[in-house]
Short mmCIF file of C-alpha atoms and ligand atoms in Angstrom, two decimals:
data_model
loop_
_atom_site.label_atom_id
_atom_site.label_comp_id
_atom_site.label_asym_id
_atom_site.label_seq_id
_atom_site.Cartn_x
_atom_site.Cartn_y
_atom_site.Cartn_z
CA UNK V 489 -88.84 14.90 -191.66
CA UNK V 490 -90.41 14.13 -195.01
CA UNK V 491 -87.63 15.50 -197.16
CA UNK V 492 -88.36 13.31 -200.17
CA UNK V 493 -91.91 14.52 -200.57
CA UNK V 494 -90.96 18.14 -200.83
CA UNK V 495 -88.09 17.79 -203.30
CA UNK V 496 -89.20 17.50 -206.94
CA UNK V 497 -87.68 14.56 -208.81
CA UNK V 498 -86.42 14.29 -212.40
CA UNK V 499 -83.09 14.75 -214.16
CA UNK V 500 -83.69 18.39 -215.11
CA UNK V 501 -84.11 19.36 -211.56
CA UNK V 502 -80.71 18.30 -210.28
CA UNK V 503 -79.58 21.85 -209.66
CA UNK V 504 -82.82 22.80 -207.99
CA UNK V 505 -82.56 19.74 -205.82
CA UNK V 506 -79.09 20.73 -204.67
CA UNK V 507 -80.26 24.24 -203.79
CA UNK V 508 -83.40 22.93 -202.14
CA UNK V 509 -81.43 20.36 -200.22
CA UNK V 510 -79.28 23.11 -198.83
CA UNK V 511 -82.32 25.13 -197.82
CA UNK V 512 -84.01 22.10 -196.32
CA UNK V 513 -80.91 21.16 -194.45
CA UNK V 514 -80.96 24.53 -192.74
CA UNK V 515 -84.66 24.33 -192.08
CA UNK V 516 -84.25 20.93 -190.48
CA UNK V 517 -81.34 22.20 -188.41
CA UNK V 518 -83.41 25.09 -187.16
CA UNK V 519 -86.37 22.78 -186.43
CA UNK V 520 -84.13 20.41 -184.59
CA UNK V 521 -82.62 23.20 -182.58
CA UNK V 522 -86.10 24.43 -181.77
CA UNK V 523 -87.67 21.18 -180.75
CA UNK V 524 -87.73 18.37 -183.28
CA UNK V 525 -85.20 15.81 -184.24
CA UNK V 526 -85.32 13.22 -186.97
CA UNK V 527 -87.78 10.45 -186.21
CA UNK V 528 -89.02 12.13 -183.06
CA UNK V 529 -92.68 11.62 -183.87
CA UNK V 530 -92.46 8.31 -185.74
CA UNK V 531 -94.50 6.57 -183.07
CA UNK V 532 -97.31 9.11 -183.47
CA UNK V 533 -97.12 9.16 -187.28
CA UNK V 534 -97.82 5.43 -187.41
CA UNK V 535 -101.29 6.15 -186.04
CA UNK V 536 -102.24 9.19 -188.10
CA UNK V 537 -100.63 8.40 -191.43
CA UNK V 538 -102.17 4.94 -191.93
CA UNK V 539 -105.72 3.69 -191.99
CA UNK V 540 -106.96 0.75 -190.00
CA UNK V 541 -110.02 -1.31 -189.14
CA UNK V 542 -110.66 0.60 -185.91
CA UNK V 543 -110.47 4.07 -187.41
CA UNK V 544 -113.41 6.46 -187.27
CA UNK V 545 -115.43 6.26 -190.55
CA UNK V 546 -114.45 9.86 -191.34
CA UNK V 547 -110.76 9.27 -190.73
CA UNK V 548 -108.42 10.14 -193.58
CA UNK V 549 -104.80 9.19 -193.01
CA UNK V 550 -102.62 12.19 -193.73
CA UNK V 551 -99.22 13.63 -193.07
CA UNK V 552 -100.91 16.85 -191.94
CA UNK V 553 -102.81 15.31 -189.05
CA UNK V 554 -99.78 15.62 -186.84
CA UNK V 555 -99.70 19.34 -187.57
CA UNK V 556 -103.19 19.71 -186.11
CA UNK V 557 -102.16 17.74 -183.06
CA UNK V 558 -99.04 19.81 -182.48
CA UNK V 559 -99.90 23.32 -183.59
CA UNK V 560 -103.66 23.75 -183.44
CA UNK V 561 -105.26 21.45 -180.89
CA UNK V 562 -105.71 23.09 -177.48
CA UNK V 563 -106.23 20.81 -174.51
CA UNK V 564 -107.26 21.82 -171.02
CA UNK V 565 -106.10 19.56 -168.21
CA UNK V 566 -108.06 20.11 -165.00
CA UNK V 567 -106.12 19.07 -161.94
CA UNK V 568 -102.33 18.81 -161.54
CA UNK V 569 -102.32 16.14 -158.84
CA UNK V 570 -101.84 12.38 -159.12
CA UNK V 571 -103.80 12.06 -162.36
CA UNK V 572 -102.86 15.52 -163.63
CA UNK V 573 -99.08 14.87 -163.55
CA UNK V 574 -99.59 11.65 -165.50
CA UNK V 575 -101.95 13.32 -167.98
CA UNK V 576 -99.57 16.18 -168.70
CA UNK V 577 -96.65 13.81 -169.23
CA UNK V 578 -98.67 11.47 -171.47
CA UNK V 579 -100.16 14.24 -173.60
CA UNK V 580 -96.84 16.06 -174.00
CA UNK V 581 -95.10 12.86 -175.12
CA UNK V 582 -97.93 12.15 -177.59
CA UNK V 583 -97.18 15.42 -179.33
CA UNK V 584 -99.78 17.79 -177.94
CA UNK V 585 -98.07 21.14 -177.57
CA UNK V 586 -100.79 23.52 -176.51
CA UNK V 587 -101.74 22.44 -173.03
CA UNK V 588 -103.31 24.47 -170.24
CA UNK V 589 -103.47 23.17 -166.71
CA UNK V 590 -105.63 24.49 -163.92
CA UNK V 591 -105.28 23.61 -160.25
CA UNK V 592 -105.96 25.54 -157.05
CA UNK V 593 -103.68 23.48 -154.79
CA UNK V 594 -100.12 23.85 -153.58
CA UNK V 595 -97.66 20.99 -153.25
CA UNK V 596 -97.61 19.02 -150.03
CA UNK V 597 -94.76 16.75 -149.01
CA UNK V 598 -97.13 13.75 -149.05
CA UNK V 599 -97.70 14.27 -152.80
CA UNK V 600 -94.12 13.55 -153.74
CA UNK V 601 -94.37 9.74 -153.83
CA UNK V 602 -96.55 9.80 -156.95
CA UNK V 603 -96.84 13.35 -158.29
CA UNK V 604 -93.56 12.98 -160.09
CA UNK V 605 -93.34 16.44 -161.60
CA UNK V 606 -92.68 17.82 -158.12
CA UNK V 607 -89.52 17.77 -156.02
CA UNK V 608 -88.84 18.47 -152.39
CA UNK V 609 -87.80 22.04 -153.15
CA UNK V 610 -91.28 22.64 -154.67
CA UNK V 611 -93.25 21.99 -151.47
CA UNK V 612 -95.59 24.92 -150.87
CA UNK V 613 -95.57 26.10 -154.47
CA UNK V 614 -98.64 25.97 -156.76
CA UNK V 615 -99.01 22.57 -158.45
CA UNK V 616 -100.12 24.00 -161.80
CA UNK V 617 -97.08 26.29 -162.07
CA UNK V 618 -94.47 23.73 -161.07
CA UNK V 619 -96.00 21.03 -163.30
CA UNK V 620 -96.08 23.38 -166.31
CA UNK V 621 -92.51 24.47 -165.78
CA UNK V 622 -91.29 20.89 -165.48
CA UNK V 623 -92.98 19.74 -168.71
CA UNK V 624 -91.91 22.84 -170.64
CA UNK V 625 -88.31 22.22 -169.67
CA UNK V 626 -88.34 18.50 -170.19
CA UNK V 627 -90.37 18.13 -173.41
CA UNK V 628 -88.95 20.50 -176.04
CA UNK V 629 -91.57 22.40 -178.03
CA UNK V 630 -94.38 21.71 -175.57
CA UNK V 631 -96.05 24.77 -174.10
CA UNK V 632 -98.01 24.23 -170.92
CA UNK V 633 -99.79 27.29 -169.56
CA UNK V 634 -100.55 27.10 -165.84
CA UNK V 635 -103.59 28.53 -164.06
CA UNK V 636 -103.28 28.62 -160.29
CA UNK V 637 -106.91 29.14 -159.40
CA UNK V 638 -110.29 27.47 -159.12
CA UNK V 639 -112.19 26.37 -162.22
CA UNK V 640 -115.03 28.62 -161.05
CA UNK V 641 -112.77 31.68 -161.44
CA UNK V 642 -113.09 31.49 -165.22
CA UNK V 643 -116.15 32.03 -167.34
CA UNK V 644 -117.26 30.52 -170.62
CA UNK V 645 -114.97 32.70 -172.75
CA UNK V 646 -112.03 30.81 -171.21
CA UNK V 647 -113.45 27.31 -171.61
CA UNK V 648 -114.65 27.94 -175.15
CA UNK V 649 -111.02 28.18 -176.36
CA UNK V 650 -110.31 24.48 -175.96
CA UNK V 651 -110.86 21.53 -178.29
CA UNK V 652 -110.93 18.93 -175.54
CA UNK V 653 -111.12 19.09 -171.75
CA UNK V 654 -109.59 16.30 -169.71
CA UNK V 655 -110.20 16.03 -165.97
CA UNK V 656 -108.06 14.44 -163.29
CA UNK V 657 -110.06 15.59 -160.29
CA UNK V 658 -110.84 14.18 -156.90
CA UNK V 659 -113.81 16.45 -156.33
CA UNK V 660 -117.26 15.48 -157.56
CA UNK V 661 -118.51 19.05 -157.19
CA UNK V 662 -115.77 20.34 -159.51
CA UNK V 663 -116.58 17.60 -162.02
CA UNK V 664 -120.23 18.51 -161.97
CA UNK V 665 -119.41 22.19 -162.36
CA UNK V 666 -117.20 21.75 -165.43
CA UNK V 667 -119.79 19.36 -166.88
CA UNK V 668 -122.42 22.08 -166.48
CA UNK V 669 -120.07 24.65 -167.98
CA UNK V 670 -119.37 22.58 -171.11
CA UNK V 671 -123.08 21.89 -171.54
CA UNK V 672 -123.84 25.61 -171.30
CA UNK V 673 -121.52 26.17 -174.28
CA UNK V 674 -123.67 23.99 -176.56
CA UNK V 675 -125.70 25.78 -179.19
CA UNK V 676 -128.79 24.35 -180.83
CA UNK V 677 -130.34 25.35 -184.13
CA UNK V 678 -133.98 24.29 -184.63
CA UNK V 679 -133.45 21.69 -181.93
CA UNK V 680 -130.38 20.31 -183.70
CA UNK V 681 -127.09 20.42 -181.86
CA UNK V 682 -124.45 22.53 -183.58
CA UNK V 683 -121.58 20.06 -183.25
CA UNK V 684 -118.95 22.75 -183.61
CA UNK V 685 -119.95 23.99 -180.14
CA UNK V 686 -119.29 20.59 -178.56
CA UNK V 687 -116.16 20.28 -176.44
CA UNK V 688 -115.62 16.62 -175.50
CA UNK V 689 -114.81 15.94 -171.87
CA UNK V 690 -112.59 13.04 -170.91
CA UNK V 691 -112.88 12.29 -167.23
CA UNK V 692 -110.65 10.10 -165.11
CA UNK V 693 -111.16 9.18 -161.49
CA UNK V 694 -109.31 6.96 -159.06
CA UNK V 695 -109.86 5.77 -155.52
CA UNK V 696 -107.23 3.46 -154.13
CA UNK V 697 -107.05 0.44 -156.43
CA UNK V 698 -110.18 1.37 -158.36
CA UNK V 699 -110.56 3.78 -161.22
CA UNK V 700 -112.61 4.78 -164.20
CA UNK V 701 -112.19 6.67 -167.44
CA UNK V 702 -115.03 8.05 -169.48
CA UNK V 703 -115.69 10.05 -172.60
CA UNK V 704 -118.51 12.56 -172.52
CA UNK V 705 -119.72 14.08 -175.76
CA UNK V 706 -121.82 16.77 -174.09
CA UNK V 707 -125.40 16.83 -175.32
CA UNK V 708 -124.93 13.49 -177.12
CA UNK V 709 -123.79 10.90 -174.59
CA UNK V 710 -124.40 10.52 -170.86
CA UNK V 711 -123.04 13.43 -168.84
CA UNK V 712 -121.86 13.53 -165.23
CA UNK V 713 -125.35 14.41 -163.94
CA UNK V 714 -126.97 11.63 -166.03
CA UNK V 715 -124.95 9.14 -164.01
CA UNK V 716 -124.79 10.95 -160.68
CA UNK V 717 -126.01 7.86 -158.85
CA UNK V 718 -122.67 6.24 -159.71
CA UNK V 719 -121.12 8.48 -157.06
CA UNK V 720 -122.45 7.13 -153.81
CA UNK V 721 -122.62 9.50 -150.86
CA UNK V 722 -119.75 9.17 -148.42
CA UNK V 723 -120.04 5.95 -146.45
CA UNK V 724 -120.37 6.35 -142.72
CA UNK V 725 -120.58 3.40 -140.41
CA UNK V 726 -123.97 3.01 -138.75
CA UNK V 727 -123.83 4.51 -135.29
CA UNK V 728 -125.34 1.40 -133.67
CA UNK V 729 -122.49 -0.72 -135.05
CA UNK V 730 -119.93 1.76 -133.75
CA UNK V 731 -121.55 1.91 -130.34
CA UNK V 732 -122.57 -1.71 -129.77
CA UNK V 733 -121.21 -4.26 -132.22
CA UNK V 734 -117.83 -3.15 -133.57
CA UNK V 735 -116.22 -5.69 -135.92
CA UNK V 736 -113.48 -3.67 -137.61
CA UNK V 737 -110.61 -1.56 -136.24
CA UNK V 738 -112.24 1.37 -138.07
CA UNK V 739 -115.39 0.95 -135.95
CA UNK V 740 -113.30 1.39 -132.79
CA UNK V 741 -111.59 4.52 -134.11
CA UNK V 742 -114.95 5.98 -135.11
CA UNK V 743 -116.27 5.19 -131.63
CA UNK V 744 -113.53 7.29 -130.06
CA UNK V 745 -113.81 10.05 -132.66
CA UNK V 746 -117.59 10.45 -132.51
CA UNK V 747 -118.50 9.46 -128.94
CA UNK V 748 -115.48 9.63 -126.61
CA UNK V 749 -113.82 12.81 -127.88
CA UNK V 750 -116.81 15.12 -127.16
CA UNK V 751 -117.48 13.34 -123.85
CA UNK V 752 -113.96 13.36 -122.42
CA UNK V 753 -112.73 16.59 -124.02
CA UNK V 754 -109.09 15.46 -123.70
CA UNK V 755 -107.67 18.76 -124.89
CA UNK V 756 -110.31 21.01 -123.36
CA UNK V 757 -113.83 21.98 -124.35
CA UNK V 758 -114.33 23.34 -127.90
CA UNK V 759 -111.11 21.76 -129.16
CA UNK V 760 -111.98 19.96 -132.38
CA UNK V 761 -109.90 17.09 -133.71
CA UNK V 762 -106.96 18.14 -135.84
CA UNK V 763 -105.95 15.19 -138.02
CA UNK V 764 -102.44 16.61 -138.42
CA UNK V 765 -101.86 17.04 -134.68
CA UNK V 766 -99.89 13.99 -133.39
CA UNK V 767 -101.16 14.47 -129.80
CA UNK V 768 -104.76 14.23 -130.98
CA UNK V 769 -104.15 11.18 -133.15
CA UNK V 770 -102.15 9.44 -130.41
CA UNK V 771 -104.93 9.98 -127.89
CA UNK V 772 -107.51 8.61 -130.31
CA UNK V 773 -105.27 5.66 -131.15
CA UNK V 774 -104.68 4.70 -127.50
CA UNK V 775 -108.38 4.86 -126.67
CA UNK V 776 -109.22 2.92 -129.83
CA UNK V 777 -106.82 0.15 -128.89
CA UNK V 778 -108.43 -0.09 -125.45
CA UNK V 779 -111.81 -0.54 -127.06
CA UNK V 780 -110.49 -2.91 -129.69
CA UNK V 781 -109.01 -5.13 -126.98
CA UNK V 782 -112.42 -5.37 -125.33
CA UNK V 783 -113.88 -6.76 -128.53
CA UNK V 784 -110.78 -8.77 -129.51
CA UNK V 785 -110.16 -6.69 -132.62
CA UNK V 786 -106.63 -6.08 -133.85
CA UNK V 787 -104.96 -3.88 -136.45
CA UNK V 788 -105.11 -0.35 -135.06
CA UNK V 789 -102.07 1.70 -136.01
CA UNK V 790 -101.21 5.39 -136.03
CA UNK V 791 -101.51 5.43 -139.80
CA UNK V 792 -104.93 3.79 -139.80
CA UNK V 793 -106.16 6.11 -137.03
CA UNK V 794 -105.10 9.17 -138.96
CA UNK V 795 -106.54 7.71 -142.16
CA UNK V 796 -109.96 7.18 -140.58
CA UNK V 797 -109.98 10.57 -138.83
CA UNK V 798 -108.97 12.45 -141.98
CA UNK V 799 -111.03 10.17 -144.23
CA UNK V 800 -108.00 9.39 -146.32
CA UNK V 801 -108.37 6.94 -149.18
CA UNK V 802 -104.80 6.00 -150.05
CA UNK V 803 -103.77 7.06 -153.54
CA UNK V 804 -102.17 4.31 -155.60
CA UNK V 805 -99.66 5.55 -158.15
CA UNK V 806 -100.15 2.64 -160.55
CA UNK V 807 -103.93 3.15 -160.65
CA UNK V 808 -103.35 6.80 -161.53
CA UNK V 809 -100.94 5.76 -164.28
CA UNK V 810 -103.42 3.32 -165.84
CA UNK V 811 -106.37 5.71 -165.73
CA UNK V 812 -104.37 8.68 -167.02
CA UNK V 813 -103.01 6.54 -169.86
CA UNK V 814 -106.56 5.52 -170.80
CA UNK V 815 -107.72 9.17 -170.67
CA UNK V 816 -104.78 10.45 -172.73
CA UNK V 817 -105.40 7.75 -175.32
CA UNK V 818 -109.02 8.89 -175.56
CA UNK V 819 -107.88 12.49 -176.03
CA UNK V 820 -105.58 11.34 -178.83
CA UNK V 821 -108.39 9.37 -180.48
CA UNK V 822 -110.78 12.32 -180.28
CA UNK V 823 -108.17 14.73 -181.63
CA UNK V 824 -107.13 12.58 -184.58
CA UNK V 825 -110.13 10.26 -185.28
CA UNK V 826 -107.56 7.53 -185.89
CA UNK V 827 -109.65 5.23 -183.74
CA UNK V 828 -113.20 5.27 -182.40
CA UNK V 829 -113.39 6.70 -178.90
CA UNK V 830 -114.46 4.72 -175.87
CA UNK V 831 -118.23 4.34 -175.72
CA UNK V 832 -118.27 5.55 -173.07
CA UNK V 833 -117.31 4.31 -169.60
CA UNK V 834 -114.41 2.12 -168.55
CA UNK V 835 -114.08 0.61 -165.13
CA UNK V 836 -110.80 -0.61 -163.74
CA UNK V 837 -109.83 -2.42 -160.58
CA UNK V 838 -106.61 -4.04 -159.49
CA UNK V 839 -107.63 -5.00 -155.99
CA UNK V 840 -107.52 -8.68 -156.83
CA UNK V 841 -105.65 -9.33 -160.06
CA UNK V 842 -106.58 -6.90 -162.81
CA UNK V 843 -110.13 -6.46 -163.91
CA UNK V 844 -111.58 -4.06 -166.42
CA UNK V 845 -114.64 -3.67 -168.58
CA UNK V 846 -116.37 -0.98 -170.58
CA UNK V 847 -120.05 -0.19 -170.90
CA UNK V 848 -122.25 2.47 -172.38
CA UNK V 849 -123.65 4.74 -169.70
CA UNK V 850 -127.07 5.86 -170.89
CA UNK V 851 -128.18 9.44 -171.21
CA UNK V 852 -130.98 10.27 -168.83
CA UNK V 853 -134.08 11.49 -170.64
CA UNK V 854 -134.76 14.16 -168.05
CA UNK V 855 -131.23 14.97 -166.88
CA UNK V 856 -131.13 18.35 -165.12
CA UNK V 857 -127.89 19.29 -166.84
CA UNK V 858 -128.11 18.12 -170.44
CA UNK V 859 -131.81 18.41 -171.24
CA UNK V 860 -133.83 21.60 -171.15
CA UNK V 861 -136.92 20.04 -169.64
CA UNK V 862 -137.88 21.67 -166.31
CA UNK V 863 -137.85 19.03 -163.62
CA UNK V 864 -140.92 18.44 -161.51
CA UNK V 865 -140.71 18.95 -157.77
CA UNK V 866 -143.62 17.20 -156.08
CA UNK V 867 -144.65 18.69 -152.76
CA UNK V 868 -147.83 19.60 -150.97
CA UNK V 869 -148.69 23.23 -150.31
CA UNK V 870 -148.40 22.59 -146.59
CA UNK V 871 -144.75 21.57 -146.96
CA UNK V 872 -142.15 24.09 -145.92
CA UNK V 873 -139.43 25.65 -148.00
CA UNK V 874 -136.95 23.78 -145.80
CA UNK V 875 -138.43 20.51 -147.08
CA UNK V 876 -137.53 21.42 -150.66
CA UNK V 877 -134.03 22.39 -149.60
CA UNK V 878 -133.49 19.16 -147.67
CA UNK V 879 -134.81 17.14 -150.59
CA UNK V 880 -132.42 18.76 -153.07
CA UNK V 881 -129.48 18.03 -150.78
CA UNK V 882 -130.41 14.50 -149.74
CA UNK V 883 -131.80 12.98 -152.93
CA UNK V 884 -129.37 10.76 -154.82
CA UNK V 885 -130.55 12.38 -158.02
CA UNK V 886 -129.53 15.96 -157.18
CA UNK V 887 -126.97 15.79 -154.33
CA UNK V 888 -126.81 19.58 -154.11
CA UNK V 889 -124.54 21.34 -151.66
CA UNK V 890 -126.09 24.70 -150.73
CA UNK V 891 -128.99 25.41 -153.07
CA UNK V 892 -130.34 28.92 -153.43
CA UNK V 893 -133.98 29.24 -154.50
CA UNK V 894 -135.55 32.09 -156.42
CA UNK V 895 -138.83 32.41 -158.24
CA UNK V 896 -140.85 34.91 -160.17
CA UNK V 897 -144.00 36.19 -158.45
CA UNK V 898 -146.30 38.64 -160.21
CA UNK V 899 -143.58 39.41 -162.71
CA UNK V 900 -141.01 40.18 -160.01
CA UNK V 901 -137.97 38.10 -159.13
CA UNK V 902 -138.05 36.98 -155.54
CA UNK V 903 -135.25 35.30 -153.62
CA UNK V 904 -136.81 32.67 -151.38
CA UNK V 905 -133.59 31.49 -149.81
CA UNK V 906 -129.90 32.01 -150.43
CA UNK V 907 -127.11 30.57 -148.34
CA UNK V 908 -124.02 31.82 -150.12
CA UNK V 909 -124.36 35.53 -149.27
CA UNK V 910 -124.52 36.12 -145.51
CA UNK V 911 -126.75 39.20 -145.52
CA UNK V 912 -129.25 37.55 -147.87
CA UNK V 913 -129.15 34.35 -145.83
CA UNK V 914 -130.13 36.30 -142.72
CA UNK V 915 -132.94 38.06 -144.55
CA UNK V 916 -134.37 34.93 -146.11
CA UNK V 917 -133.80 32.43 -143.28
CA UNK V 918 -137.35 32.99 -141.97
CA UNK V 919 -138.76 31.71 -145.27
CA UNK V 920 -137.46 28.23 -144.56
CA UNK V 921 -140.10 27.77 -141.87
CA UNK V 922 -142.93 29.05 -144.05
CA UNK V 923 -145.17 26.73 -146.02
CA UNK V 924 -145.14 26.89 -149.79
CA UNK V 925 -148.68 28.22 -149.58
CA UNK V 926 -147.63 31.06 -147.28
CA UNK V 927 -144.83 31.94 -149.68
CA UNK V 928 -147.39 32.34 -152.46
CA UNK V 929 -146.13 29.38 -154.46
CA UNK V 930 -148.83 27.71 -156.54
CA UNK V 931 -149.11 24.50 -158.51
CA UNK V 932 -147.10 24.81 -161.73
CA UNK V 933 -144.93 27.61 -160.34
CA UNK V 934 -141.38 27.66 -161.69
CA UNK V 935 -138.54 27.97 -159.20
CA UNK V 936 -134.91 28.53 -160.13
CA UNK V 937 -132.16 26.81 -158.21
CA UNK V 938 -128.52 27.84 -158.11
CA UNK V 939 -125.93 25.55 -156.53
CA UNK V 940 -122.12 25.28 -156.41
CA UNK V 941 -122.38 22.00 -158.34
CA UNK V 942 -123.24 23.86 -161.55
CA UNK V 943 -122.53 27.24 -163.16
CA UNK V 944 -126.09 27.21 -164.53
CA UNK V 945 -129.44 27.98 -162.93
CA UNK V 946 -131.75 25.00 -163.00
CA UNK V 947 -135.48 25.42 -163.56
CA UNK V 948 -137.89 23.31 -161.56
CA UNK V 949 -141.65 23.20 -161.85
CA UNK V 950 -143.55 22.82 -158.61
CA UNK V 951 -146.28 20.21 -158.59
CA UNK V 952 -148.33 20.85 -155.49
CA UNK V 953 -150.76 18.27 -154.26
CA UNK V 954 -153.27 18.98 -151.52
CA UNK V 955 -152.05 18.75 -147.99
CA UNK V 956 -153.64 15.63 -146.57
CA UNK V 957 -153.20 16.71 -142.97
ZN1 ZN A 839 -126.94 14.61 -168.47
#
């Protein structure tokens, strides 16, 4: 409490001082009772009340900065899992008081080793609600508002309320969606970005002993889609290796999962593998060991078998802690300008010692999310609609999930294919077999693609060459 600054000095003011001291004493008492105690935020004040060589050029040290942090700044935390628990704890202890957290999951017993805001009694309850309640109880004055739902359940009026969005997600689709949402909030005037519409996104990700943290200033620096090729598609072992030349215990487990299970039908026809069913995992494990012995491979355990079947990448609590700390620090830097933010991508690995470095991910000139340039789709008029669909799903650049395609023909909107609504899917399925020519699509035609990876419709321009066949 900065008592001395508020009290006027000078001999003539002695009486006033006494009165004021009394008043202040009560105010401080009330504040303390509410949430603050003397010296509580000294660690934060050191950063915002002094200048320094690393500060943002616009930074002005002030005693009011902490007021912005505590009373004004609204932060949205997406995800209340391994990273989310850490993020909420870090941000609350840094003095952020207006936090919202959104998560669609409920607590599983296997979360408890690292998601430290949850206890055994919480199993089955929504993560967002339990996490919010824990922080609100534990950190006086902090108000976390939970949202037990999907990010897609809210529209732009919800996301617009926040100053900074920080993500602790394990889903790339969700990351891409929120990236698209924040980009859709940007407003431009005469081609110039109105910076007041920019909501920075701080994104953390971990996988086992590896992690990354990044700062995205939407419209200015590289966005998630600009760097989509950093997320490789899920690795599957080549089938020939699994079938003929296994070298790893995982190859043997995959052999049983992919080839033996459908052939031997150990639990009857049409019974698919349930990774949580011990009988299934035991059967797969025993068969895998048989095969591993043939090839003199060791190391197959129940845990590994289940891990391979369920595609589990073990979560490492310390990696989450490091990445969440880096992300929270970036949020603090963005909120206060006391230090320049990360530019813009930090990689971390503690597989073998500790290794980290930062680099500047470059904005892609023709990114489908953060530029308004319609992308070219090069096909021949003899290609089928299915070819476009397959391309959008398979290409490393787009990695779409279930694209829907519409266009405008003779001034009328026409749905060419849509997967998400069953009745429309049935009606438009025939179109997949038709050639682009048969569908009336011409060179230069614009098609509009909707996909779960983005809240926005993406415009493509068809470039049709002649069919050489
Ligand atoms: Zn981009």
